Amino acid sequence: MDSVDLAATRLSEVRSKGTRALDAEAFRSNLEKNSRCYSAGHQLAFEGDNGAPVLWVLKGWLALSKSLSDGQTQIIDFILPRDIALPGAADGLTAAFQVEALTDVEVASLSQHEWDRIKQACPDVQGLAVNLAAAAQARMSERMLRLGKGSAPMRIAYALLELSVRLKSIGEMEGDFIHLPLTQQQLGDFTGLSSVHVCRTLRRLVRNGVITTVDHRDIRIRDIAALSEMAGIDVGRLAHEISPVAA
Amino acid sequence: MDSVDLAATRLSEVRSKGTRALDAEAFRSNLEKNSRCYSAGHQLAFEGDNGAPVLWVLKGWLALSKSLSDGQTQIIDFILPRDIALPGAADGLTAAFQVEALTDVEVASLSQHEWDRIKQACPDVQGLAVNLAAAAQARMSERMLRLGKGSAPMRIAYALLELSVRLKSIGEMEGDFIHLPLTQQQLGDFTGLSSVHVCRTLRRLVRNGVITTVDHRDIRIRDIAALSEMAGIDVGRLAHEISPVAA
DNA sequence: CGGGTAATTGAGCTGGTTCAATCTGAGTGG
DNA sequence: CCACTCAGATTGAACCAGCTCAATTACCCG
């Protein structure tokens, strides 16, 4: 399945109520026309940039992050395949986030104007965007709760579960393995912890038999019940709350 | 100006591109029909409730919050007059937040179905919703950055500035005074701090002449430059990034 | 093999927490 | 007008989770 098919798949899921196929065609050609590849580590945009485009990820991971003046960085969200990143601030003019490719990525980049046009032409896309935005808000809220009030183990456990749920929903989870294209530093920027403490916390999870790690990047969840309890969440409920188009 | 006029005002701002006035009428009558008043402290919804309605706030403040099983609470966002709260999770079925009235409020409550209908009938409302959602995401992101990586003074300073910007944009800021209908406990739930530390941090701000407090609820910003620096933000830029319909 | 990045581990420090005592101010009833 | 009450604010003291600093190890790649 190539990457455009991936997006089309998600589209067809949404199109369950039966609207015009032509819209999907127009949209697909637009995506194809605009899609580009970038390699891991590439910066697609910086905070404060003008003319923030809409980014439709076909393949790979993006990180949306914000930084303080002292260089401390917080990863606000990960954008996975089939997701749409709207890095614009409320003024619609500047980017609210820095956007970095965490893996090699294939991304369709649309200007605000093109994006508006596509949404008009294709109600499916409009609906998909609304669903994806709701999912993004839901998972950000769960993270904020833990960022504000949770312990380090809870934050790490939640991050692993959130990502496993999201990967599973796009068919990129193999059994109970998740591949995280992240350094411990980045996992710390995501969970609001120092890289050192991420390491210690992960080691403790391994020692307790909750997870095992291979290669520092591939994590196997051995005891999902323990992990869920640590994260303070029921995995089934989480999947409902943060997955777009659960139906 | 009564509360429905308030909402209509915001609507007319958005309607600058000149669409049908009838839509606005239909929408107004729908709002009027559905608006209700609740008194401070009233719980409008609980996390996990079924059939989460859309809440259009005409008057007063709401808090959207989430809690851990040990009772620790994080306030995810405040909903101010003219804002629309979408407390639904991604599944569209259950509420992702607890919704509490912080003051006496007047709120129009719409079911998902009514909300969809209004958005269809009145593109202005659709556009407004998109703008408000973008603003909400932008301010949540700023807070996440500080929740993950900022010190207590930075979080408090940012919270004060965010709220002052938002109050100013709806004309509810009198000079350099902001009235916060919040206990220090709630301010702590918002900033991810204990109420004790909120108190200490506010006292320090007062001691340094950055703010003064009256009555524990009315805060006067005396040195906005110092507060901005502490928050790590430029107030003008913040206003652009988190204010819907800046134009 | 050398060089560089990321992970791991140890040691000590500190910002923010918890616990607990007191203080303040707005009601409330007599 | 005062005494009583109760929620919230304030302050002190002790504690600790997570941080920083620093050294070492593991791994990848040319």
XYZ file of C-alpha atoms (C1' of nucleotides) in Angstrom:
554
model
C 0.000 0.000 0.000
C 1.668 3.214 -1.066
C 1.291 6.387 0.903
C -1.412 8.023 -1.146
C -3.459 4.878 -0.805
C -2.982 5.166 2.921
C -4.604 8.560 2.934
C -7.301 7.387 0.583
C -8.051 4.517 2.896
C -8.702 6.833 5.780
C -10.779 8.966 3.464
C -12.954 6.071 2.444
C -13.534 5.210 6.073
C -14.891 8.677 6.599
C -16.893 8.615 3.407
C -19.115 5.933 4.905
C -22.144 8.166 4.582
C -21.751 8.094 0.818
C -20.801 11.414 -0.720
C -19.289 12.137 -4.075
C -16.313 10.110 -5.163
C -15.175 12.881 -7.473
C -14.257 14.993 -4.474
C -11.976 12.289 -3.282
C -10.354 12.157 -6.695
C -9.783 15.881 -6.794
C -8.393 15.719 -3.326
C -6.114 12.811 -4.094
C -4.633 14.470 -7.113
C -4.063 17.564 -5.053
C -2.289 15.549 -2.416
C -0.131 13.787 -4.964
C 0.753 17.036 -6.626
C 1.870 18.583 -3.366
C 3.529 15.728 -1.583
C 7.230 15.911 -0.797
C 9.717 13.814 1.067
C 12.049 14.997 3.778
C 14.624 13.041 5.689
C 14.771 12.488 9.437
C 15.851 15.568 11.320
C 14.658 18.023 8.686
C 13.004 21.143 10.049
C 9.831 21.802 8.084
C 8.959 25.014 9.865
C 9.934 27.205 12.767
C 7.881 28.912 15.430
C 6.810 32.306 14.216
C 7.293 31.519 10.530
C 4.947 33.303 8.191
C 2.407 31.545 6.053
C 2.096 28.335 8.026
C 1.001 25.598 5.649
C -1.275 22.700 6.463
C 0.691 19.451 6.540
C -0.891 16.150 5.648
C 1.419 13.355 6.692
C 1.422 10.373 4.369
C 4.380 8.546 5.841
C 6.590 8.975 8.898
C 6.451 11.002 12.099
C 6.508 14.715 12.719
C 6.993 16.461 16.052
C 5.310 19.761 16.825
C 7.274 21.578 19.484
C 7.638 24.901 21.218
C 10.669 26.292 23.005
C 11.482 28.722 25.753
C 14.152 31.338 25.297
C 16.637 29.250 27.295
C 16.314 26.477 24.732
C 14.111 24.168 26.782
C 11.780 22.422 24.365
C 8.379 20.863 24.831
C 6.992 18.520 22.216
C 3.327 19.436 21.995
C 2.225 16.574 19.795
C 3.390 13.893 17.431
C 1.852 13.794 13.972
C 1.617 10.257 12.654
C 0.744 8.946 9.195
C -2.761 9.950 8.073
C -2.793 12.858 10.502
C -3.072 16.473 9.518
C -0.945 19.070 11.253
C -2.352 22.569 11.502
C 0.683 24.414 12.821
C -0.957 27.804 12.487
C -1.644 30.138 15.374
C -5.050 31.705 15.849
C -4.132 34.618 13.624
C -3.762 32.187 10.733
C -0.575 33.920 9.681
C 2.274 32.576 11.731
C 3.309 29.111 12.827
C 2.702 28.334 16.484
C 5.063 25.384 16.419
C 8.366 24.212 15.213
C 7.844 21.203 12.944
C 10.532 18.554 12.723
C 10.668 15.266 10.849
C 11.504 12.479 13.297
C 11.817 9.898 10.562
C 11.993 10.117 6.817
C 8.587 11.508 5.967
C 6.313 12.046 3.024
C 4.140 15.090 3.525
C 1.613 16.943 1.423
C 1.933 20.623 2.128
C -1.057 22.853 1.448
C -1.343 26.609 1.781
C -4.207 27.962 3.870
C -5.911 28.889 0.645
C -5.573 25.452 -0.939
C -6.699 23.907 2.328
C -9.840 26.039 2.429
C -10.560 25.175 -1.169
C -10.189 21.458 -0.555
C -12.412 21.600 2.487
C -15.066 23.378 0.459
C -14.843 20.998 -2.445
C -14.730 17.872 -0.374
C -16.948 17.677 2.714
C -15.299 14.402 3.619
C -12.053 16.190 4.182
C -13.796 18.802 6.264
C -15.288 16.105 8.439
C -12.013 14.257 8.691
C -10.279 17.444 9.784
C -12.845 18.016 12.499
C -12.430 14.452 13.753
C -8.671 14.633 13.726
C -8.736 17.942 15.571
C -11.027 16.507 18.227
C -8.716 13.548 18.670
C -5.699 15.829 18.935
C -7.415 17.932 21.555
C -8.438 14.868 23.538
C -4.951 13.417 23.679
C -3.411 16.790 24.482
C -5.818 17.114 27.376
C -4.866 13.724 28.758
C -1.243 14.735 28.557
C -1.842 18.093 30.194
C -3.497 16.343 33.106
C -0.423 14.190 33.612
C 1.989 17.015 32.913
C 0.366 19.077 35.617
C -0.483 16.437 38.178
C 1.160 13.139 37.331
C 4.408 11.524 38.435
C 7.218 10.590 36.085
C 6.192 6.917 35.840
C 2.634 7.976 35.061
C 3.754 10.308 32.300
C 6.008 7.713 30.708
C 3.393 4.979 30.982
C 0.780 7.228 29.460
C 3.061 8.260 26.608
C 3.769 4.635 25.750
C 0.088 3.759 25.839
C -1.016 6.774 23.845
C 1.487 6.002 21.142
C 0.655 2.319 21.124
C -3.038 3.117 20.721
C -2.340 5.510 17.895
C 0.039 3.147 16.150
C -2.404 0.309 16.454
C -5.189 2.394 14.929
C -3.118 2.973 11.788
C -1.917 -0.604 11.634
C 1.679 0.191 12.483
C 1.907 -1.837 15.635
C 3.301 -5.325 15.337
C 1.934 -7.443 18.143
C 2.936 -5.818 21.393
C 5.957 -4.047 19.935
C 6.069 -0.342 19.358
C 8.839 1.338 17.465
C 9.483 4.833 18.750
C 11.740 6.923 16.523
C 12.727 8.987 19.555
C 15.761 9.643 21.663
C 15.264 9.686 25.416
C 15.839 13.407 25.188
C 12.842 13.705 22.865
C 10.736 11.437 25.031
C 11.646 13.778 27.876
C 10.660 16.812 25.835
C 7.345 15.098 25.256
C 6.702 14.118 28.867
C 8.223 17.145 30.557
C 11.090 15.169 32.096
C 14.853 15.301 31.793
C 16.447 12.673 29.590
C 18.215 11.285 32.630
C 14.969 10.736 34.428
C 13.359 9.193 31.350
C 16.186 6.704 31.326
C 15.833 5.849 35.000
C 12.087 5.484 34.678
C 12.314 3.232 31.646
C 14.974 1.109 33.380
C 12.659 0.669 36.333
C 9.844 -0.447 34.015
C 12.175 -2.980 32.479
C 13.363 -4.187 35.891
C 9.762 -4.704 36.955
C 8.988 -6.719 33.857
C 6.444 -4.231 32.534
C 8.280 -3.632 29.282
C 11.382 -4.817 27.529
C 13.501 -2.753 25.210
C 15.454 -3.714 22.145
C 17.865 -1.360 20.560
C 16.641 1.592 22.686
C 13.875 2.270 20.198
C 11.735 -0.824 20.050
C 9.672 -1.361 23.128
C 7.686 -4.449 23.929
C 4.798 -4.075 26.305
C 4.798 -7.173 28.488
C 2.303 -6.181 31.150
C -0.251 -3.826 29.719
C -2.411 -4.024 32.828
C 0.403 -2.733 35.010
C 1.209 -0.045 32.476
C -2.437 1.064 32.311
C -2.694 1.266 36.032
C 0.495 3.254 36.203
C -0.821 5.622 33.540
C -4.145 5.922 35.319
C -6.152 5.040 32.251
C -8.206 2.231 30.804
C -6.733 1.396 27.409
C -10.090 0.670 25.823
C -11.522 3.967 26.953
C -8.413 5.784 25.837
C -8.695 4.318 22.372
C -12.251 5.643 22.129
C -11.338 9.046 23.428
C -8.312 9.771 21.290
C -8.986 7.839 18.092
C -10.701 9.723 15.298
C -13.413 7.863 13.422
C -13.826 5.152 15.976
C -16.863 3.950 14.067
C -25.638 45.004 25.945
C -27.380 41.809 26.881
C -25.762 38.463 26.502
C -27.292 37.445 23.217
C -26.099 40.711 21.742
C -22.665 39.812 22.992
C -22.661 36.646 20.949
C -24.159 38.437 17.994
C -21.419 41.016 18.163
C -18.764 38.398 17.847
C -20.745 36.861 15.045
C -20.927 40.090 13.100
C -17.191 40.491 13.436
C -16.759 37.176 11.730
C -19.374 37.873 9.131
C -17.122 40.513 7.610
C -17.071 38.683 4.294
C -20.762 39.285 3.953
C -22.923 36.180 4.048
C -26.595 35.843 4.701
C -28.055 37.680 7.670
C -30.869 35.192 7.911
C -28.444 32.567 9.097
C -27.483 34.757 11.965
C -31.137 35.217 12.856
C -31.826 31.523 12.856
C -28.781 30.999 14.954
C -29.693 33.710 17.423
C -33.147 32.363 17.988
C -31.676 28.969 18.530
C -29.287 30.342 21.089
C -32.030 32.204 22.905
C -34.218 29.152 22.921
C -31.532 27.034 24.475
C -29.833 29.383 26.887
C -29.912 28.614 30.591
C -28.423 30.099 33.707
C -26.458 28.242 36.347
C -24.955 29.554 39.524
C -21.315 29.513 40.526
C -20.123 26.069 41.500
C -22.683 24.204 39.437
C -21.371 21.132 37.631
C -22.652 21.172 34.064
C -21.127 17.844 33.095
C -18.823 15.134 34.332
C -15.988 13.312 32.632
C -17.340 10.297 30.820
C -20.922 11.552 30.663
C -22.867 10.448 27.644
C -24.125 12.782 24.970
C -21.789 15.690 25.602
C -23.494 18.861 24.450
C -21.829 21.865 22.848
C -21.795 24.800 25.254
C -21.893 28.365 24.053
C -21.060 30.676 26.917
C -22.915 33.966 26.889
C -21.943 35.189 30.330
C -19.560 34.018 33.030
C -16.683 31.564 33.253
C -16.552 27.804 32.877
C -13.662 25.532 33.775
C -12.929 22.379 31.802
C -11.034 19.942 33.960
C -9.831 16.368 34.159
C -8.972 14.366 37.241
C -6.793 11.460 38.227
C -8.165 8.652 40.312
C -6.527 10.072 43.443
C -8.590 13.227 43.044
C -5.844 15.444 41.689
C -7.427 17.814 39.198
C -6.031 19.685 36.246
C -7.939 22.557 34.708
C -7.454 22.129 30.982
C -8.994 25.415 29.903
C -11.203 28.266 30.955
C -14.177 29.081 28.780
C -14.972 32.781 28.803
C -17.942 34.703 27.436
C -18.368 34.304 23.668
C -16.374 31.091 23.705
C -17.707 27.728 22.677
C -16.827 24.660 24.701
C -16.682 21.354 22.881
C -16.322 18.977 25.810
C -16.706 15.893 23.648
C -14.050 13.242 23.223
C -13.021 12.046 19.773
C -15.731 9.420 19.754
C -18.304 12.196 19.879
C -20.230 10.265 22.492
C -18.732 10.925 25.890
C -17.486 14.036 27.635
C -13.718 14.308 27.910
C -13.972 16.940 30.629
C -15.727 17.887 33.761
C -17.429 21.248 33.239
C -17.923 23.560 36.198
C -19.366 27.058 36.433
C -16.840 29.314 38.166
C -19.239 32.233 38.289
C -22.918 32.563 37.659
C -23.158 31.738 33.985
C -25.533 31.925 31.086
C -24.949 29.133 28.634
C -26.619 27.942 25.473
C -26.467 24.178 25.372
C -26.726 22.445 22.024
C -26.791 18.753 21.251
C -24.305 17.420 18.706
C -27.151 17.206 16.255
C -28.346 20.780 16.767
C -24.758 21.942 16.561
C -24.216 20.197 13.232
C -27.420 21.678 11.930
C -26.452 25.192 12.953
C -23.030 24.842 11.421
C -24.626 23.706 8.162
C -27.176 26.481 8.153
C -24.811 29.215 9.148
C -21.306 29.171 7.685
C -20.397 32.070 9.948
C -20.793 29.855 12.946
C -18.712 27.186 11.287
C -15.955 29.701 10.692
C -16.220 31.071 14.193
C -15.940 27.571 15.618
C -12.806 26.916 13.607
C -11.266 30.178 14.790
C -12.148 29.556 18.408
C -10.759 26.043 18.217
C -7.507 27.322 16.765
C -7.237 29.879 19.549
C -7.931 27.235 22.169
C -5.272 24.988 20.739
C -2.751 27.817 20.620
C -3.237 28.789 24.243
C -3.218 25.166 25.388
C 0.076 24.702 23.609
C 1.616 27.704 25.329
C 0.487 26.301 28.638
C 1.787 22.822 27.868
C 5.197 24.308 27.137
C 5.260 25.972 30.550
C 3.705 23.002 32.309
C 6.423 20.767 30.967
C 9.409 23.073 31.077
C 8.623 26.242 33.002
C 9.170 27.260 36.616
C 6.384 28.200 38.994
C 6.829 31.954 38.498
C 6.754 31.479 34.748
C 3.530 29.467 34.911
C 1.810 31.985 37.144
C 2.997 34.946 35.093
C 1.838 33.277 31.913
C -1.559 32.435 33.373
C -2.096 36.032 34.424
C -1.075 37.320 31.018
C -3.136 34.800 29.082
C -6.210 35.679 31.074
C -5.593 39.392 30.817
C -5.231 39.110 27.044
C -8.421 37.116 26.784
C -10.362 39.422 29.076
C -9.160 42.455 27.187
C -10.275 40.962 23.884
C -13.830 40.635 25.152
C -13.797 44.045 26.824
C -13.882 42.684 30.351
C -10.629 44.165 31.511
C -10.807 47.456 33.340
C -7.538 49.263 32.894
C -4.819 47.065 34.309
C -7.121 45.187 36.668
C -8.156 41.629 36.098
C -10.821 39.934 38.142
C -10.165 36.235 38.492
C -13.077 34.242 39.899
C -10.627 31.647 41.158
C -9.343 30.334 44.438
C -5.620 29.760 44.723
C -6.436 26.070 44.670
C -8.038 26.496 41.252
C -5.190 28.638 40.004
C -2.937 25.788 41.112
C -5.067 23.253 39.275
C -4.659 25.417 36.202
C -0.907 25.903 36.480
C 0.003 22.494 37.824
C 1.099 23.832 41.211
C -0.038 23.294 44.778
C -2.200 26.017 46.257
C 0.508 26.691 48.803
C 3.057 27.374 46.129
C 0.622 29.534 44.175
C 0.268 31.627 47.282
C 4.005 31.943 47.815
C 4.586 32.828 44.182
C 1.876 35.467 44.124
C 3.238 36.964 47.359
C 6.649 37.216 45.785
C 5.188 39.011 42.767
C 3.487 41.448 45.097
C 6.668 41.960 47.112
C 8.560 42.741 43.922
C 5.985 45.285 42.837
C 4.980 43.351 39.731
C 1.349 43.051 40.763
C -0.909 44.112 43.586
C -3.872 42.180 44.856
C -7.144 43.375 46.253
C -9.501 41.019 47.899
C -7.527 37.944 46.711
C -9.411 37.993 43.447
C -8.715 41.332 41.795
C -5.208 41.615 40.502
C -3.613 44.753 39.217
C -0.702 44.368 36.849
C 1.779 47.078 37.753
C 4.794 45.988 35.745
C 3.699 44.209 32.637
C 7.211 44.189 31.213
C 8.521 42.248 34.187
C 5.557 39.897 34.027
C 6.070 39.284 30.306
C 9.726 38.552 30.804
C 8.916 36.183 33.632
C 6.337 34.429 31.445
C 8.771 34.257 28.553
C 6.372 35.835 26.099
C 5.776 39.041 24.234
C 2.277 40.210 25.099
C 1.558 41.574 21.643
C 2.568 38.356 19.980
C 0.569 36.353 22.496
C -2.539 38.365 21.724
C -2.141 37.524 18.039
C -1.515 33.876 18.665
C -4.339 33.138 21.039
C -7.047 35.603 20.022
C -9.579 34.386 17.529
C -10.516 36.810 14.757
C -7.725 39.227 15.444
C -8.787 41.177 12.353
C 40.251 1.917 14.818
C 38.641 6.571 15.898
C 34.976 9.749 16.726
C 30.587 11.098 17.866
C 25.993 10.545 19.637
C 22.967 8.513 22.874
C 22.230 5.732 27.077
C 23.323 4.617 31.667
C 24.616 5.284 36.365
C 26.202 7.790 40.599
C 26.040 11.803 43.717
C 24.320 15.747 45.505
C 21.098 19.669 45.144
C 16.727 22.228 44.950
C 12.138 23.749 43.611
C 8.066 22.566 44.835
C 5.365 19.408 47.861
C 3.024 18.011 52.089
C 1.717 18.716 56.710
C 0.269 21.656 60.073
C -0.591 25.885 62.401
C -2.397 30.445 62.122
C -4.594 34.332 60.190
C -8.223 36.860 57.599
C -12.577 38.170 56.100
C -17.318 37.455 54.866
C -21.488 35.735 56.492
C -24.946 34.631 60.167
C -27.581 34.536 64.114
C -28.693 36.611 68.429
C -22.933 45.309 67.695
C -20.628 41.255 68.833
C -19.578 36.262 68.925
C -19.276 32.292 66.119
C -18.282 29.764 61.929
C -16.216 28.403 57.896
C -13.653 28.722 53.639
C -9.690 30.328 51.888
C -5.068 32.578 52.391
C -0.735 32.769 54.537
C 3.395 31.155 56.671
C 6.799 27.820 58.673
C 9.205 23.435 58.588
C 10.559 19.159 56.854
C 10.759 16.226 53.008
C 11.401 14.281 48.360
C 10.844 13.646 43.282
C 13.121 14.941 39.759
C 16.991 17.934 38.352
C 21.870 18.991 37.201
C 26.530 17.735 36.868
C 29.779 14.477 35.795
C 31.786 10.114 34.592
C 31.342 5.895 32.097
C 29.605 2.749 28.777
C 27.389 1.166 24.484
C 26.623 1.627 19.886
C 26.856 3.177 15.169
C 29.307 4.578 11.120
C 33.008 5.880 8.093
